[in-house]
């Protein structure tokens, strides 16, 4: 039997017909990033731009996520980014429980293949789909551990697009996540840099 891999999984996602979303998609969006990614980001679902390009988080929310990562000292190429569902729901509505359930095996396989240091859940749909309960307002900015996997919860970047007051908190959350994962050496180096300026 062929060993499982992110590439094999992506190939399956591209031709998936497990739920009705395949009928209206332009392209499925498996996710992208390196196999050795220490951080995995999980959002809600692809939007219009993602559906057109077949890549996650390339629209306005994605641009904000990329900006937040860069300001925190991380490149997009260092992290793995995906969504709870891999096809765009019509009209950008929230995915249904049935659609989430159909895609859940793909997400679980991605998590198992990557074994990231931290999985960052972006928004309430990701929190409910992965943790089974909880809300962003109650968990935001916190690290949690479930079944040996660490999670970190923050806003979906789209929320910070709709409400500019949320941009600073969102970027602060991403900075805290990057600091935690990059470890003490990165923090110590930045403190020395500030000191010697």
CSV table of C-alpha atoms in Angstrom, one decimal:
chain,number,residue,atom,x,y,z
A,1,UNK,CA,0.0,0.0,0.0
A,2,UNK,CA,1.3,3.5,-0.9
A,3,UNK,CA,2.4,5.5,2.1
A,4,UNK,CA,0.2,8.5,2.9
A,5,UNK,CA,1.6,12.0,2.1
A,6,UNK,CA,0.4,15.5,1.8
A,7,UNK,CA,0.7,15.3,-2.0
A,8,UNK,CA,-1.4,12.1,-2.1
A,9,UNK,CA,-4.0,13.7,0.1
A,10,UNK,CA,-4.1,16.9,-2.0
A,11,UNK,CA,-4.6,14.8,-5.2
A,12,UNK,CA,-7.6,13.2,-3.5
A,13,UNK,CA,-9.1,16.5,-2.4
A,14,UNK,CA,-8.8,17.9,-6.0
A,15,UNK,CA,-11.2,15.2,-7.3
A,16,UNK,CA,-13.4,14.8,-4.1
A,17,UNK,CA,-17.1,14.5,-4.6
A,18,UNK,CA,-18.0,13.6,-0.9
A,19,UNK,CA,-20.4,16.5,-0.5
A,20,UNK,CA,-22.5,18.9,-2.8
A,21,UNK,CA,-19.8,21.6,-2.6
A,22,UNK,CA,-17.9,19.9,-5.5
A,23,UNK,CA,-20.7,20.8,-7.9
A,24,UNK,CA,-20.2,24.6,-7.5
A,25,UNK,CA,-16.4,24.9,-7.0
A,26,UNK,CA,-13.9,26.1,-9.6
A,27,UNK,CA,-11.1,24.4,-7.7
A,28,UNK,CA,-10.7,22.5,-4.5
A,29,UNK,CA,-8.2,24.0,-2.1
A,30,UNK,CA,-6.3,21.3,-0.2
A,31,UNK,CA,-3.9,23.7,1.6
A,32,UNK,CA,-0.2,24.5,1.2
A,33,UNK,CA,3.0,24.6,3.1
A,34,UNK,CA,6.1,22.5,3.9
A,35,UNK,CA,5.9,19.0,5.4
A,36,UNK,CA,8.1,20.1,8.3
A,37,UNK,CA,5.9,23.1,9.2
A,38,UNK,CA,5.9,23.8,13.0
A,39,UNK,CA,2.7,25.8,12.8
A,40,UNK,CA,-0.5,24.8,11.0
A,41,UNK,CA,-3.2,27.3,10.4
A,42,UNK,CA,-6.8,26.2,10.0
A,43,UNK,CA,-9.4,28.6,8.7
A,44,UNK,CA,-13.1,28.1,7.8
A,45,UNK,CA,-13.4,27.6,4.0
A,46,UNK,CA,-12.1,28.9,0.7
A,47,UNK,CA,-13.5,32.2,-0.5
A,48,UNK,CA,-13.9,33.5,-4.1
A,49,UNK,CA,-10.1,34.2,-4.7
A,50,UNK,CA,-9.1,30.9,-3.2
A,51,UNK,CA,-11.7,29.0,-5.3
A,52,UNK,CA,-10.3,30.7,-8.5
A,53,UNK,CA,-6.6,30.1,-7.6
A,54,UNK,CA,-6.8,26.8,-5.7
A,55,UNK,CA,-4.7,28.2,-2.9
A,56,UNK,CA,-5.7,29.0,0.7
A,57,UNK,CA,-5.9,32.5,2.1
A,58,UNK,CA,-5.0,34.5,-1.0
A,59,UNK,CA,-7.8,37.1,-0.8
A,60,UNK,CA,-8.0,40.1,1.5
A,61,UNK,CA,-8.1,38.0,4.7
A,62,UNK,CA,-5.1,36.1,3.4
A,63,UNK,CA,-3.2,39.3,2.7
A,64,UNK,CA,-3.8,40.3,6.3
A,65,UNK,CA,-2.6,36.9,7.6
A,66,UNK,CA,0.5,37.1,5.4
A,67,UNK,CA,1.2,40.6,6.8
A,68,UNK,CA,0.7,39.5,10.4
A,69,UNK,CA,3.1,36.5,9.8
A,70,UNK,CA,5.8,38.8,8.3
A,71,UNK,CA,5.5,41.3,11.1
A,72,UNK,CA,6.0,38.4,13.5
A,73,UNK,CA,9.1,37.2,11.7
A,74,UNK,CA,7.6,34.3,9.8
A,75,UNK,CA,7.2,33.7,6.1
A,76,UNK,CA,4.1,32.0,4.6
A,77,UNK,CA,6.5,29.4,3.2
A,78,UNK,CA,7.4,28.3,6.8
A,79,UNK,CA,3.8,27.4,7.8
A,80,UNK,CA,1.1,25.1,6.6
A,81,UNK,CA,-2.3,26.8,5.8
A,82,UNK,CA,-5.6,25.1,5.1
A,83,UNK,CA,-9.3,25.2,5.9
A,84,UNK,CA,-11.9,23.1,7.7
A,85,UNK,CA,-13.6,22.5,4.3
A,86,UNK,CA,-11.7,22.4,1.1
A,87,UNK,CA,-14.3,23.8,-1.3
A,88,UNK,CA,-16.0,27.2,-1.3
A,89,UNK,CA,-19.5,27.2,0.0
A,90,UNK,CA,-21.8,29.2,-2.3
A,91,UNK,CA,-22.1,32.9,-1.5
A,92,UNK,CA,-19.3,32.5,1.1
A,93,UNK,CA,-21.8,31.1,3.7
A,94,UNK,CA,-20.6,29.1,6.6
A,95,UNK,CA,-20.0,25.4,5.9
A,96,UNK,CA,-22.8,23.1,7.1
A,97,UNK,CA,-22.1,20.3,9.7
A,98,UNK,CA,-22.5,17.8,6.8
A,99,UNK,CA,-19.8,19.6,4.7
A,100,UNK,CA,-17.5,19.8,7.7
A,101,UNK,CA,-18.0,16.1,8.5
A,102,UNK,CA,-17.3,15.2,4.8
A,103,UNK,CA,-14.0,17.1,4.9
A,104,UNK,CA,-12.9,16.1,8.5
A,105,UNK,CA,-11.0,13.0,7.5
A,106,UNK,CA,-8.8,15.1,5.2
A,107,UNK,CA,-8.1,17.6,8.0
A,108,UNK,CA,-7.3,14.8,10.4
A,109,UNK,CA,-4.9,13.2,8.0
A,110,UNK,CA,-3.2,16.6,7.4
A,111,UNK,CA,-2.8,17.1,11.1
A,112,UNK,CA,-1.4,13.5,11.5
A,113,UNK,CA,1.0,13.9,8.6
A,114,UNK,CA,2.3,17.3,9.7
A,115,UNK,CA,2.5,16.7,13.5
A,116,UNK,CA,2.9,20.5,13.9
A,117,UNK,CA,4.2,22.0,17.2
A,118,UNK,CA,1.0,24.1,17.3
A,119,UNK,CA,-2.2,24.2,15.4
A,120,UNK,CA,-3.6,27.7,15.2
A,121,UNK,CA,-7.4,27.8,14.8
A,122,UNK,CA,-8.6,30.9,13.0
A,123,UNK,CA,-12.2,31.8,14.0
A,124,UNK,CA,-15.2,30.0,15.5
A,125,UNK,CA,-15.9,27.5,12.7
A,126,UNK,CA,-12.4,26.1,13.0
A,127,UNK,CA,-12.6,26.1,16.8
A,128,UNK,CA,-15.9,24.1,16.7
A,129,UNK,CA,-14.9,21.8,13.9
A,130,UNK,CA,-11.5,20.8,15.5
A,131,UNK,CA,-12.2,21.1,19.3
A,132,UNK,CA,-15.9,20.2,19.2
A,133,UNK,CA,-16.8,23.1,21.4
A,134,UNK,CA,-15.7,26.6,22.6
A,135,UNK,CA,-15.8,30.0,21.2
A,136,UNK,CA,-13.2,32.5,20.0
A,137,UNK,CA,-14.2,35.0,22.6
A,138,UNK,CA,-13.7,32.5,25.4
A,139,UNK,CA,-10.4,31.0,24.1
A,140,UNK,CA,-8.7,33.7,22.0
A,141,UNK,CA,-5.0,34.1,22.7
A,142,UNK,CA,-4.8,30.9,24.7
A,143,UNK,CA,-2.7,27.7,24.2
A,144,UNK,CA,-4.7,24.5,24.8
A,145,UNK,CA,-3.7,20.9,24.8
A,146,UNK,CA,-5.9,18.1,23.6
A,147,UNK,CA,-4.8,14.5,23.1
A,148,UNK,CA,-1.2,15.5,23.0
A,149,UNK,CA,-1.6,18.2,20.4
A,150,UNK,CA,-1.2,21.9,21.2
A,151,UNK,CA,-3.7,24.4,19.8
A,152,UNK,CA,-3.8,28.2,19.8
A,153,UNK,CA,-7.0,30.2,19.1
A,154,UNK,CA,-7.4,33.6,17.5
A,155,UNK,CA,-9.7,35.5,15.3
A,156,UNK,CA,-10.3,34.7,11.7
A,157,UNK,CA,-8.4,37.5,9.7
A,158,UNK,CA,-11.7,38.3,7.9
A,159,UNK,CA,-13.1,39.5,11.2
A,160,UNK,CA,-10.2,42.0,11.3
A,161,UNK,CA,-11.0,43.1,7.8
A,162,UNK,CA,-14.6,43.9,8.7
A,163,UNK,CA,-13.7,45.5,12.0
A,164,UNK,CA,-10.3,47.4,11.7
A,165,UNK,CA,-10.3,47.7,15.6
A,166,UNK,CA,-9.5,43.9,15.6
A,167,UNK,CA,-6.3,44.2,13.5
A,168,UNK,CA,-4.0,45.0,16.3
A,169,UNK,CA,-5.3,42.2,18.6
A,170,UNK,CA,-5.1,39.8,15.6
A,171,UNK,CA,-1.5,40.8,14.8
A,172,UNK,CA,-0.6,40.6,18.5
A,173,UNK,CA,-2.0,37.1,18.7
A,174,UNK,CA,0.1,36.0,15.7
A,175,UNK,CA,3.2,37.6,17.2
A,176,UNK,CA,2.6,35.7,20.5
A,177,UNK,CA,2.2,32.5,18.6
A,178,UNK,CA,5.4,33.0,16.6
A,179,UNK,CA,7.3,33.9,19.7
A,180,UNK,CA,6.2,30.8,21.5
A,181,UNK,CA,7.0,28.5,18.6
A,182,UNK,CA,10.3,30.1,17.6
A,183,UNK,CA,11.4,29.8,21.2
A,184,UNK,CA,13.5,31.7,23.6
A,185,UNK,CA,16.5,32.1,21.3
A,186,UNK,CA,14.4,34.2,18.9
A,187,UNK,CA,13.0,36.3,21.7
A,188,UNK,CA,16.5,36.7,23.3
A,189,UNK,CA,18.0,37.7,19.9
A,190,UNK,CA,15.3,40.4,19.4
A,191,UNK,CA,15.8,41.7,22.9
A,192,UNK,CA,19.5,42.0,22.3
A,193,UNK,CA,18.8,43.7,19.0
A,194,UNK,CA,16.5,46.2,20.8
A,195,UNK,CA,19.1,46.8,23.5
A,196,UNK,CA,22.1,47.4,21.1
A,197,UNK,CA,19.7,48.9,18.5
